[in-house]
Amino acid sequence: MSPLVTLSNGGASIVRGARTDRLVVGTVDGVFVLEREEKAWREAERALEGSSVSAVAQLSSGTLLAATHGLGVARSTDGGASWDWSNRGLPQFDLWSARAGVIGGEDVALVGSMPAHLMISRDDGLSWAELPALREVESFPQWFFPPPPRLGHVKEIVIDRDRLFVGIEVGALLMSEDGGRSFRDLKVDPDPVECDMHRLLIDPRSPDRMIAAVGLVGLIRTEDGGLTWTRDPSLTEMEYPDGLVLHPDRPDLLFMAVGVGWPPTWYRKRRAQGKIARSRDGGRTWERLLGGLPDGQRSLFSALSINTHENGFDLFAADTDGQVYESRDGGDRWTMIADIAPVSKGEFYRALAKGRPRIAGVDDIKVDAAAAARFAAADAAIA
């Protein structure tokens, strides 16, 4: 089966291959498979209703995996038309991320959970085993998450050649060079509170050059494989980056989904002002994209994917209201192609719902003094 484009908060987001006319979207109410017919898109398949899908990824065999909050992993071998639960050996079921790739010449799939555990499958997603070394690093006791139950989770998984990177929200960026048998902490910041890892991109021209989206900081970058990191001052009025993709053949071309301020600010102001931005210089400078995208809206873009192919590349984005957008001209113009269930990181879709009541698991955020000062400054800056 040819590669499919998957669109979800914690799943695969960069697909190289033929232009696909099939898009698999992970939502808070299952999986939607969208299919292009001539110039329009239609809902071709609907599955896993009632489950909150955090991440979708595809193995080289064509098998699709859907990671869910609370129900573990679902598996499809027919392009998303039908699914079976595949939880044999899985020790955790509240899953936030999923990836597939090759490590040491072996096709593997990985899923990460809250609390932070990392599980691997070596048999096409049929069974799972934990990689316990993830929880043996020095920073482990300090991992956390601001909303209740305040447990850190595996937000990002990146397979690069034979290196495995794992981002913890909040607390660490870890790297393994032995297939997950051991990990070392890349020490993004001396204070784990500042290491709110969302996304990691690695420049295919140089494995030591990386850029990361960090929720409490913005963008950070390294030129030496993670030994030292610098904060990037390029973001203005775009404090909270989450979705981040690059063009694999033109790695200076990046796209990013961001919110204005931070979650506590959104909840008080009742809007996240989700935006999509483009950089043509490796993330040094950014331009905001409109051309059909909403301006100043309540919702947040929670998923962003790129599909590169022989004729160029296509971009896809989805927000916490369930609106799915496509751009076929590099981000200049966007079209809403579907209105489905929300696509969300955790409970963001509930927190950003119009007229919603107070939610303890969303609103009772606990942060340190430095983060609280940032939130207050964002409150003051946003009209």
mmCIF file of N, CA, C and O in Angstrom, residues 6-100:
data_model
loop_
_atom_site.group_PDB
_atom_site.id
_atom_site.type_symbol
_atom_site.label_atom_id
_atom_site.label_comp_id
_atom_site.label_asym_id
_atom_site.label_seq_id
_atom_site.Cartn_x
_atom_site.Cartn_y
_atom_site.Cartn_z
ATOM 1 N N THR A 6 -1.504 11.079 7.235
ATOM 2 C CA THR A 6 -2.218 11.018 8.496
ATOM 3 C C THR A 6 -2.186 12.400 9.139
ATOM 4 O O THR A 6 -1.191 13.122 9.054
ATOM 5 N N LEU A 7 -3.283 12.758 9.777
ATOM 6 C CA LEU A 7 -3.429 14.076 10.385
ATOM 7 C C LEU A 7 -3.957 13.877 11.798
ATOM 8 O O LEU A 7 -5.103 13.469 11.995
ATOM 9 N N SER A 8 -3.113 14.139 12.783
ATOM 10 C CA SER A 8 -3.483 13.960 14.186
ATOM 11 C C SER A 8 -2.516 14.764 15.030
ATOM 12 O O SER A 8 -1.478 15.211 14.551
ATOM 13 N N ASN A 9 -2.839 14.929 16.300
ATOM 14 C CA ASN A 9 -1.990 15.773 17.126
ATOM 15 C C ASN A 9 -0.647 15.128 17.432
ATOM 16 O O ASN A 9 0.387 15.788 17.390
ATOM 17 N N GLY A 10 -0.631 13.844 17.751
ATOM 18 C CA GLY A 10 0.608 13.223 18.192
ATOM 19 C C GLY A 10 1.147 12.176 17.254
ATOM 20 O O GLY A 10 1.954 11.331 17.665
ATOM 21 N N GLY A 11 0.733 12.221 15.980
ATOM 22 C CA GLY A 11 1.137 11.181 15.047
ATOM 23 C C GLY A 11 2.108 11.656 13.990
ATOM 24 O O GLY A 11 2.684 12.740 14.070
ATOM 25 N N ALA A 12 2.274 10.834 12.962
ATOM 26 C CA ALA A 12 3.186 11.149 11.862
ATOM 27 C C ALA A 12 2.656 12.345 11.086
ATOM 28 O O ALA A 12 1.451 12.482 10.877
ATOM 29 N N SER A 13 3.574 13.212 10.632
ATOM 30 C CA SER A 13 3.140 14.451 9.984
ATOM 31 C C SER A 13 3.926 14.806 8.726
ATOM 32 O O SER A 13 3.645 15.816 8.103
ATOM 33 N N ILE A 14 4.916 14.006 8.358
ATOM 34 C CA ILE A 14 5.703 14.257 7.146
ATOM 35 C C ILE A 14 5.669 12.994 6.301
ATOM 36 O O ILE A 14 6.133 11.935 6.731
ATOM 37 N N VAL A 15 5.086 13.083 5.100
ATOM 38 C CA VAL A 15 4.933 11.928 4.216
ATOM 39 C C VAL A 15 5.545 12.261 2.865
ATOM 40 O O VAL A 15 5.159 13.247 2.225
ATOM 41 N N ARG A 16 6.495 11.449 2.441
ATOM 42 C CA ARG A 16 7.099 11.615 1.121
ATOM 43 C C ARG A 16 6.611 10.481 0.232
ATOM 44 O O ARG A 16 6.604 9.322 0.636
ATOM 45 N N GLY A 17 6.173 10.811 -0.988
ATOM 46 C CA GLY A 17 5.698 9.789 -1.907
ATOM 47 C C GLY A 17 4.780 10.396 -2.932
ATOM 48 O O GLY A 17 4.779 11.609 -3.149
ATOM 49 N N ALA A 18 3.976 9.557 -3.555
ATOM 50 C CA ALA A 18 3.018 10.052 -4.530
ATOM 51 C C ALA A 18 1.957 10.898 -3.836
ATOM 52 O O ALA A 18 1.682 10.726 -2.645
ATOM 53 N N ARG A 19 1.382 11.839 -4.596
ATOM 54 C CA ARG A 19 0.278 12.620 -4.034
ATOM 55 C C ARG A 19 -0.854 11.663 -3.673
ATOM 56 O O ARG A 19 -1.288 10.838 -4.466
ATOM 57 N N THR A 20 -1.321 11.793 -2.444
ATOM 58 C CA THR A 20 -2.376 10.898 -1.989
ATOM 59 C C THR A 20 -3.729 11.585 -2.079
ATOM 60 O O THR A 20 -3.832 12.797 -1.900
ATOM 61 N N ASP A 21 -4.735 10.814 -2.372
ATOM 62 C CA ASP A 21 -6.106 11.299 -2.370
ATOM 63 C C ASP A 21 -6.887 10.718 -1.199
ATOM 64 O O ASP A 21 -8.116 10.678 -1.218
ATOM 65 N N ARG A 22 -6.149 10.281 -0.187
ATOM 66 C CA ARG A 22 -6.783 9.673 0.984
ATOM 67 C C ARG A 22 -6.099 10.219 2.236
ATOM 68 O O ARG A 22 -4.881 10.126 2.375
ATOM 69 N N LEU A 23 -6.882 10.784 3.128
ATOM 70 C CA LEU A 23 -6.381 11.438 4.330
ATOM 71 C C LEU A 23 -7.027 10.779 5.538
ATOM 72 O O LEU A 23 -8.250 10.697 5.640
ATOM 73 N N VAL A 24 -6.187 10.306 6.485
ATOM 74 C CA VAL A 24 -6.680 9.626 7.684
ATOM 75 C C VAL A 24 -6.518 10.578 8.867
ATOM 76 O O VAL A 24 -5.402 10.959 9.224
ATOM 77 N N VAL A 25 -7.642 10.962 9.456
ATOM 78 C CA VAL A 25 -7.648 11.995 10.492
ATOM 79 C C VAL A 25 -8.036 11.372 11.831
ATOM 80 O O VAL A 25 -9.078 10.721 11.950
ATOM 81 N N GLY A 26 -7.202 11.602 12.846
ATOM 82 C CA GLY A 26 -7.504 11.145 14.197
ATOM 83 C C GLY A 26 -8.194 12.241 14.980
ATOM 84 O O GLY A 26 -7.650 13.339 15.141
ATOM 85 N N THR A 27 -9.389 11.980 15.472
ATOM 86 C CA THR A 27 -10.197 12.992 16.157
ATOM 87 C C THR A 27 -10.586 12.510 17.552
ATOM 88 O O THR A 27 -10.324 11.364 17.934
ATOM 89 N N VAL A 28 -11.275 13.375 18.291
ATOM 90 C CA VAL A 28 -11.750 12.999 19.625
ATOM 91 C C VAL A 28 -12.946 12.060 19.555
ATOM 92 O O VAL A 28 -13.406 11.575 20.591
ATOM 93 N N ASP A 29 -13.443 11.787 18.368
ATOM 94 C CA ASP A 29 -14.546 10.842 18.177
ATOM 95 C C ASP A 29 -14.198 9.857 17.070
ATOM 96 O O ASP A 29 -14.937 9.670 16.112
ATOM 97 N N GLY A 30 -13.017 9.261 17.189
ATOM 98 C CA GLY A 30 -12.623 8.215 16.258
ATOM 99 C C GLY A 30 -11.827 8.715 15.062
ATOM 100 O O GLY A 30 -11.282 9.819 15.053
ATOM 101 N N VAL A 31 -11.798 7.864 14.035
ATOM 102 C CA VAL A 31 -11.025 8.116 12.816
ATOM 103 C C VAL A 31 -11.972 8.453 11.674
ATOM 104 O O VAL A 31 -12.976 7.768 11.462
ATOM 105 N N PHE A 32 -11.630 9.512 10.947
ATOM 106 C CA PHE A 32 -12.314 9.861 9.711
ATOM 107 C C PHE A 32 -11.339 9.657 8.557
ATOM 108 O O PHE A 32 -10.208 10.156 8.610
ATOM 109 N N VAL A 33 -11.759 8.938 7.537
ATOM 110 C CA VAL A 33 -10.957 8.800 6.324
ATOM 111 C C VAL A 33 -11.606 9.637 5.239
ATOM 112 O O VAL A 33 -12.758 9.392 4.845
ATOM 113 N N LEU A 34 -10.889 10.648 4.789
ATOM 114 C CA LEU A 34 -11.379 11.541 3.750
ATOM 115 C C LEU A 34 -10.761 11.149 2.423
ATOM 116 O O LEU A 34 -9.595 10.751 2.355
ATOM 117 N N GLU A 35 -11.542 11.273 1.350
ATOM 118 C CA GLU A 35 -11.082 10.869 0.021
ATOM 119 C C GLU A 35 -11.397 11.955 -0.985
ATOM 120 O O GLU A 35 -12.490 12.528 -0.969
ATOM 121 N N ARG A 36 -10.406 12.260 -1.817
ATOM 122 C CA ARG A 36 -10.597 13.285 -2.828
ATOM 123 C C ARG A 36 -11.259 12.685 -4.067
ATOM 124 O O ARG A 36 -10.824 11.655 -4.581
ATOM 125 N N GLU A 37 -12.333 13.328 -4.521
ATOM 126 C CA GLU A 37 -12.999 12.951 -5.771
ATOM 127 C C GLU A 37 -13.016 14.181 -6.664
ATOM 128 O O GLU A 37 -13.718 15.148 -6.376
ATOM 129 N N GLU A 38 -12.219 14.135 -7.724
ATOM 130 C CA GLU A 38 -12.026 15.294 -8.591
ATOM 131 C C GLU A 38 -11.551 16.466 -7.737
ATOM 132 O O GLU A 38 -10.481 16.396 -7.140
ATOM 133 N N LYS A 39 -12.337 17.525 -7.565
ATOM 134 C CA LYS A 39 -11.863 18.694 -6.834
ATOM 135 C C LYS A 39 -12.402 18.785 -5.417
ATOM 136 O O LYS A 39 -12.057 19.708 -4.673
ATOM 137 N N ALA A 40 -13.224 17.842 -5.019
ATOM 138 C CA ALA A 40 -13.848 17.898 -3.696
ATOM 139 C C ALA A 40 -13.429 16.689 -2.863
ATOM 140 O O ALA A 40 -13.004 15.666 -3.389
ATOM 141 N N TRP A 41 -13.570 16.828 -1.547
ATOM 142 C CA TRP A 41 -13.301 15.738 -0.633
ATOM 143 C C TRP A 41 -14.619 15.229 -0.043
ATOM 144 O O TRP A 41 -15.558 15.996 0.124
ATOM 145 N N ARG A 42 -14.650 13.942 0.266
ATOM 146 C CA ARG A 42 -15.821 13.346 0.897
ATOM 147 C C ARG A 42 -15.371 12.446 2.034
ATOM 148 O O ARG A 42 -14.212 12.018 2.090
ATOM 149 N N GLU A 43 -16.287 12.160 2.938
ATOM 150 C CA GLU A 43 -16.017 11.227 4.021
ATOM 151 C C GLU A 43 -16.188 9.811 3.497
ATOM 152 O O GLU A 43 -17.304 9.366 3.216
ATOM 153 N N ALA A 44 -15.069 9.086 3.358
ATOM 154 C CA ALA A 44 -15.107 7.748 2.779
ATOM 155 C C ALA A 44 -15.305 6.667 3.831
ATOM 156 O O ALA A 44 -15.967 5.652 3.565
ATOM 157 N N GLU A 45 -14.707 6.841 5.001
ATOM 158 C CA GLU A 45 -14.806 5.841 6.057
ATOM 159 C C GLU A 45 -14.930 6.556 7.399
ATOM 160 O O GLU A 45 -14.431 7.670 7.583
ATOM 161 N N ARG A 46 -15.590 5.864 8.325
ATOM 162 C CA ARG A 46 -15.751 6.395 9.684
ATOM 163 C C ARG A 46 -15.618 5.218 10.626
ATOM 164 O O ARG A 46 -16.309 4.197 10.465
ATOM 165 N N ALA A 47 -14.706 5.314 11.620
ATOM 166 C CA ALA A 47 -14.454 4.161 12.480
ATOM 167 C C ALA A 47 -14.029 4.618 13.868
ATOM 168 O O ALA A 47 -13.691 5.790 14.086
ATOM 169 N N LEU A 48 -14.050 3.694 14.800
ATOM 170 C CA LEU A 48 -13.622 3.913 16.182
ATOM 171 C C LEU A 48 -14.421 5.016 16.872
ATOM 172 O O LEU A 48 -13.916 5.725 17.735
ATOM 173 N N GLU A 49 -15.690 5.155 16.487
ATOM 174 C CA GLU A 49 -16.537 6.161 17.114
ATOM 175 C C GLU A 49 -16.558 5.976 18.628
ATOM 176 O O GLU A 49 -16.595 4.863 19.132
ATOM 177 N N GLY A 50 -16.533 7.095 19.331
ATOM 178 C CA GLY A 50 -16.559 7.056 20.776
ATOM 179 C C GLY A 50 -15.193 6.968 21.425
ATOM 180 O O GLY A 50 -15.085 7.021 22.653
ATOM 181 N N SER A 51 -14.138 6.834 20.621
ATOM 182 C CA SER A 51 -12.784 6.813 21.166
ATOM 183 C C SER A 51 -12.068 8.102 20.787
ATOM 184 O O SER A 51 -12.272 8.652 19.696
ATOM 185 N N SER A 52 -11.232 8.597 21.688
ATOM 186 C CA SER A 52 -10.464 9.808 21.435
ATOM 187 C C SER A 52 -9.106 9.417 20.885
ATOM 188 O O SER A 52 -8.269 8.848 21.607
ATOM 189 N N VAL A 53 -8.878 9.693 19.618
ATOM 190 C CA VAL A 53 -7.648 9.276 18.933
ATOM 191 C C VAL A 53 -6.634 10.408 19.007
ATOM 192 O O VAL A 53 -6.847 11.491 18.455
ATOM 193 N N SER A 54 -5.535 10.152 19.684
ATOM 194 C CA SER A 54 -4.496 11.157 19.851
ATOM 195 C C SER A 54 -3.488 11.160 18.722
ATOM 196 O O SER A 54 -2.891 12.199 18.415
ATOM 197 N N ALA A 55 -3.270 10.001 18.078
ATOM 198 C CA ALA A 55 -2.187 9.897 17.095
ATOM 199 C C ALA A 55 -2.476 8.785 16.095
ATOM 200 O O ALA A 55 -3.002 7.733 16.463
ATOM 201 N N VAL A 56 -2.109 9.042 14.846
ATOM 202 C CA VAL A 56 -2.215 8.030 13.790
ATOM 203 C C VAL A 56 -0.868 7.952 13.082
ATOM 204 O O VAL A 56 -0.253 8.983 12.782
ATOM 205 N N ALA A 57 -0.412 6.732 12.825
ATOM 206 C CA ALA A 57 0.846 6.521 12.111
ATOM 207 C C ALA A 57 0.702 5.298 11.222
ATOM 208 O O ALA A 57 -0.127 4.414 11.471
ATOM 209 N N GLN A 58 1.540 5.239 10.167
ATOM 210 C CA GLN A 58 1.493 4.125 9.218
ATOM 211 C C GLN A 58 2.850 3.444 9.141
ATOM 212 O O GLN A 58 3.882 4.112 9.008
ATOM 213 N N LEU A 59 2.842 2.117 9.234
ATOM 214 C CA LEU A 59 4.069 1.343 9.069
ATOM 215 C C LEU A 59 4.381 1.165 7.582
ATOM 216 O O LEU A 59 3.525 1.387 6.726
ATOM 217 N N SER A 60 5.590 0.729 7.288
ATOM 218 C CA SER A 60 5.983 0.530 5.892
ATOM 219 C C SER A 60 5.151 -0.556 5.222
ATOM 220 O O SER A 60 4.991 -0.566 3.994
ATOM 221 N N SER A 61 4.568 -1.467 5.997
ATOM 222 C CA SER A 61 3.704 -2.511 5.452
ATOM 223 C C SER A 61 2.371 -1.955 4.969
ATOM 224 O O SER A 61 1.631 -2.643 4.272
ATOM 225 N N GLY A 62 2.056 -0.731 5.360
ATOM 226 C CA GLY A 62 0.753 -0.139 5.073
ATOM 227 C C GLY A 62 -0.198 -0.178 6.251
ATOM 228 O O GLY A 62 -1.245 0.482 6.235
ATOM 229 N N THR A 63 0.144 -0.946 7.291
ATOM 230 C CA THR A 63 -0.702 -1.023 8.477
ATOM 231 C C THR A 63 -0.799 0.343 9.149
ATOM 232 O O THR A 63 0.206 1.027 9.343
ATOM 233 N N LEU A 64 -2.021 0.713 9.507
ATOM 234 C CA LEU A 64 -2.261 1.954 10.243
ATOM 235 C C LEU A 64 -2.446 1.639 11.718
ATOM 236 O O LEU A 64 -3.084 0.645 12.080
ATOM 237 N N LEU A 65 -1.899 2.510 12.567
ATOM 238 C CA LEU A 65 -2.091 2.407 14.004
ATOM 239 C C LEU A 65 -2.732 3.686 14.505
ATOM 240 O O LEU A 65 -2.341 4.786 14.104
ATOM 241 N N ALA A 66 -3.722 3.547 15.369
ATOM 242 C CA ALA A 66 -4.364 4.688 16.006
ATOM 243 C C ALA A 66 -4.169 4.560 17.511
ATOM 244 O O ALA A 66 -4.625 3.588 18.122
ATOM 245 N N ALA A 67 -3.468 5.537 18.095
ATOM 246 C CA ALA A 67 -3.280 5.572 19.539
ATOM 247 C C ALA A 67 -4.413 6.370 20.160
ATOM 248 O O ALA A 67 -4.799 7.423 19.643
ATOM 249 N N THR A 68 -4.959 5.892 21.275
ATOM 250 C CA THR A 68 -6.134 6.515 21.870
ATOM 251 C C THR A 68 -5.896 6.875 23.330
ATOM 252 O O THR A 68 -5.007 6.320 23.991
ATOM 253 N N HIS A 69 -6.715 7.771 23.822
ATOM 254 C CA HIS A 69 -6.730 8.086 25.241
ATOM 255 C C HIS A 69 -7.600 7.063 25.962
ATOM 256 O O HIS A 69 -8.827 7.045 25.806
ATOM 257 N N GLY A 70 -6.953 6.173 26.702
ATOM 258 C CA GLY A 70 -7.674 5.256 27.575
ATOM 259 C C GLY A 70 -7.972 3.881 27.026
ATOM 260 O O GLY A 70 -8.260 2.963 27.801
ATOM 261 N N LEU A 71 -7.906 3.703 25.711
ATOM 262 C CA LEU A 71 -8.284 2.419 25.114
ATOM 263 C C LEU A 71 -7.131 1.699 24.426
ATOM 264 O O LEU A 71 -7.313 0.616 23.882
ATOM 265 N N GLY A 72 -5.957 2.293 24.425
ATOM 266 C CA GLY A 72 -4.810 1.642 23.827
ATOM 267 C C GLY A 72 -4.712 1.877 22.336
ATOM 268 O O GLY A 72 -4.996 2.970 21.845
ATOM 269 N N VAL A 73 -4.319 0.829 21.580
ATOM 270 C CA VAL A 73 -3.999 0.931 20.161
ATOM 271 C C VAL A 73 -5.017 0.172 19.319
ATOM 272 O O VAL A 73 -5.383 -0.968 19.632
ATOM 273 N N ALA A 74 -5.472 0.813 18.248
ATOM 274 C CA ALA A 74 -6.277 0.130 17.229
ATOM 275 C C ALA A 74 -5.431 -0.015 15.973
ATOM 276 O O ALA A 74 -4.546 0.809 15.692
ATOM 277 N N ARG A 75 -5.717 -1.044 15.190
ATOM 278 C CA ARG A 75 -4.876 -1.411 14.043
ATOM 279 C C ARG A 75 -5.757 -1.656 12.829
ATOM 280 O O ARG A 75 -6.799 -2.312 12.927
ATOM 281 N N SER A 76 -5.328 -1.126 11.669
ATOM 282 C CA SER A 76 -6.065 -1.324 10.415
ATOM 283 C C SER A 76 -5.102 -1.765 9.325
ATOM 284 O O SER A 76 -4.025 -1.188 9.155
ATOM 285 N N THR A 77 -5.506 -2.770 8.569
ATOM 286 C CA THR A 77 -4.688 -3.248 7.446
ATOM 287 C C THR A 77 -5.358 -2.992 6.100
ATOM 288 O O THR A 77 -4.897 -3.491 5.074
ATOM 289 N N ASP A 78 -6.439 -2.195 6.091
ATOM 290 C CA ASP A 78 -7.152 -1.935 4.840
ATOM 291 C C ASP A 78 -7.363 -0.436 4.609
ATOM 292 O O ASP A 78 -8.394 -0.008 4.099
ATOM 293 N N GLY A 79 -6.367 0.344 5.023
ATOM 294 C CA GLY A 79 -6.424 1.773 4.746
ATOM 295 C C GLY A 79 -7.372 2.551 5.622
ATOM 296 O O GLY A 79 -7.736 3.678 5.288
ATOM 297 N N GLY A 80 -7.776 1.985 6.734
ATOM 298 C CA GLY A 80 -8.653 2.680 7.668
ATOM 299 C C GLY A 80 -10.114 2.321 7.573
ATOM 300 O O GLY A 80 -10.941 2.880 8.303
ATOM 301 N N ALA A 81 -10.470 1.370 6.704
ATOM 302 C CA ALA A 81 -11.879 0.984 6.577
ATOM 303 C C ALA A 81 -12.363 0.195 7.784
ATOM 304 O O ALA A 81 -13.499 0.359 8.235
ATOM 305 N N SER A 82 -11.514 -0.684 8.313
ATOM 306 C CA SER A 82 -11.885 -1.467 9.489
ATOM 307 C C SER A 82 -10.695 -1.512 10.447
ATOM 308 O O SER A 82 -9.532 -1.438 10.021
ATOM 309 N N TRP A 83 -11.013 -1.643 11.736
ATOM 310 C CA TRP A 83 -9.990 -1.597 12.782
ATOM 311 C C TRP A 83 -10.237 -2.687 13.807
ATOM 312 O O TRP A 83 -11.371 -3.069 14.072
ATOM 313 N N ASP A 84 -9.139 -3.170 14.393
ATOM 314 C CA ASP A 84 -9.201 -4.101 15.523
ATOM 315 C C ASP A 84 -8.300 -3.568 16.626
ATOM 316 O O ASP A 84 -7.238 -2.991 16.354
ATOM 317 N N TRP A 85 -8.702 -3.798 17.879
ATOM 318 C CA TRP A 85 -7.863 -3.388 18.991
ATOM 319 C C TRP A 85 -6.680 -4.338 19.091
ATOM 320 O O TRP A 85 -6.821 -5.552 18.921
ATOM 321 N N SER A 86 -5.507 -3.762 19.361
ATOM 322 C CA SER A 86 -4.274 -4.548 19.352
ATOM 323 C C SER A 86 -3.424 -4.152 20.560
ATOM 324 O O SER A 86 -2.441 -3.419 20.440
ATOM 325 N N ASN A 87 -3.815 -4.653 21.733
ATOM 326 C CA ASN A 87 -3.218 -4.210 22.990
ATOM 327 C C ASN A 87 -2.408 -5.283 23.703
ATOM 328 O O ASN A 87 -2.057 -5.111 24.877
ATOM 329 N N ARG A 88 -2.078 -6.380 23.015
ATOM 330 C CA ARG A 88 -1.340 -7.459 23.681
ATOM 331 C C ARG A 88 0.020 -6.953 24.169
ATOM 332 O O ARG A 88 0.824 -6.445 23.391
ATOM 333 N N GLY A 89 0.251 -7.072 25.479
ATOM 334 C CA GLY A 89 1.518 -6.655 26.070
ATOM 335 C C GLY A 89 1.591 -5.184 26.417
ATOM 336 O O GLY A 89 2.588 -4.734 26.989
ATOM 337 N N LEU A 90 0.548 -4.425 26.103
ATOM 338 C CA LEU A 90 0.579 -2.982 26.328
ATOM 339 C C LEU A 90 0.319 -2.693 27.820
ATOM 340 O O LEU A 90 -0.745 -3.012 28.334
ATOM 341 N N PRO A 91 1.272 -2.051 28.517
ATOM 342 C CA PRO A 91 1.074 -1.810 29.946
ATOM 343 C C PRO A 91 0.342 -0.515 30.275
ATOM 344 O O PRO A 91 -0.094 -0.329 31.405
ATOM 345 N N GLN A 92 0.237 0.394 29.315
ATOM 346 C CA GLN A 92 -0.430 1.678 29.515
ATOM 347 C C GLN A 92 -1.409 1.909 28.365
ATOM 348 O O GLN A 92 -1.120 1.528 27.224
ATOM 349 N N PHE A 93 -2.522 2.602 28.646
ATOM 350 C CA PHE A 93 -3.565 2.735 27.631
ATOM 351 C C PHE A 93 -3.945 4.187 27.317
ATOM 352 O O PHE A 93 -4.645 4.433 26.350
ATOM 353 N N ASP A 94 -3.490 5.149 28.143
ATOM 354 C CA ASP A 94 -3.724 6.552 27.824
ATOM 355 C C ASP A 94 -2.558 7.032 26.972
ATOM 356 O O ASP A 94 -1.521 7.477 27.472
ATOM 357 N N LEU A 95 -2.723 6.940 25.666
ATOM 358 C CA LEU A 95 -1.624 7.161 24.717
ATOM 359 C C LEU A 95 -1.718 8.549 24.092
ATOM 360 O O LEU A 95 -2.799 9.015 23.730
ATOM 361 N N TRP A 96 -0.549 9.200 23.924
ATOM 362 C CA TRP A 96 -0.481 10.567 23.413
ATOM 363 C C TRP A 96 0.307 10.674 22.117
ATOM 364 O O TRP A 96 0.278 11.723 21.463
ATOM 365 N N SER A 97 1.028 9.642 21.724
ATOM 366 C CA SER A 97 1.895 9.748 20.542
ATOM 367 C C SER A 97 2.096 8.380 19.913
ATOM 368 O O SER A 97 1.994 7.345 20.586
ATOM 369 N N ALA A 98 2.401 8.395 18.599
ATOM 370 C CA ALA A 98 2.673 7.154 17.873
ATOM 371 C C ALA A 98 3.557 7.462 16.675
ATOM 372 O O ALA A 98 3.371 8.485 16.002
ATOM 373 N N ARG A 99 4.510 6.572 16.399
ATOM 374 C CA ARG A 99 5.375 6.704 15.228
ATOM 375 C C ARG A 99 5.749 5.310 14.726
ATOM 376 O O ARG A 99 5.724 4.328 15.473
ATOM 377 N N ALA A 100 6.156 5.253 13.475
ATOM 378 C CA ALA A 100 6.682 4.019 12.891
ATOM 379 C C ALA A 100 7.921 4.361 12.091
ATOM 380 O O ALA A 100 8.062 5.472 11.569
#
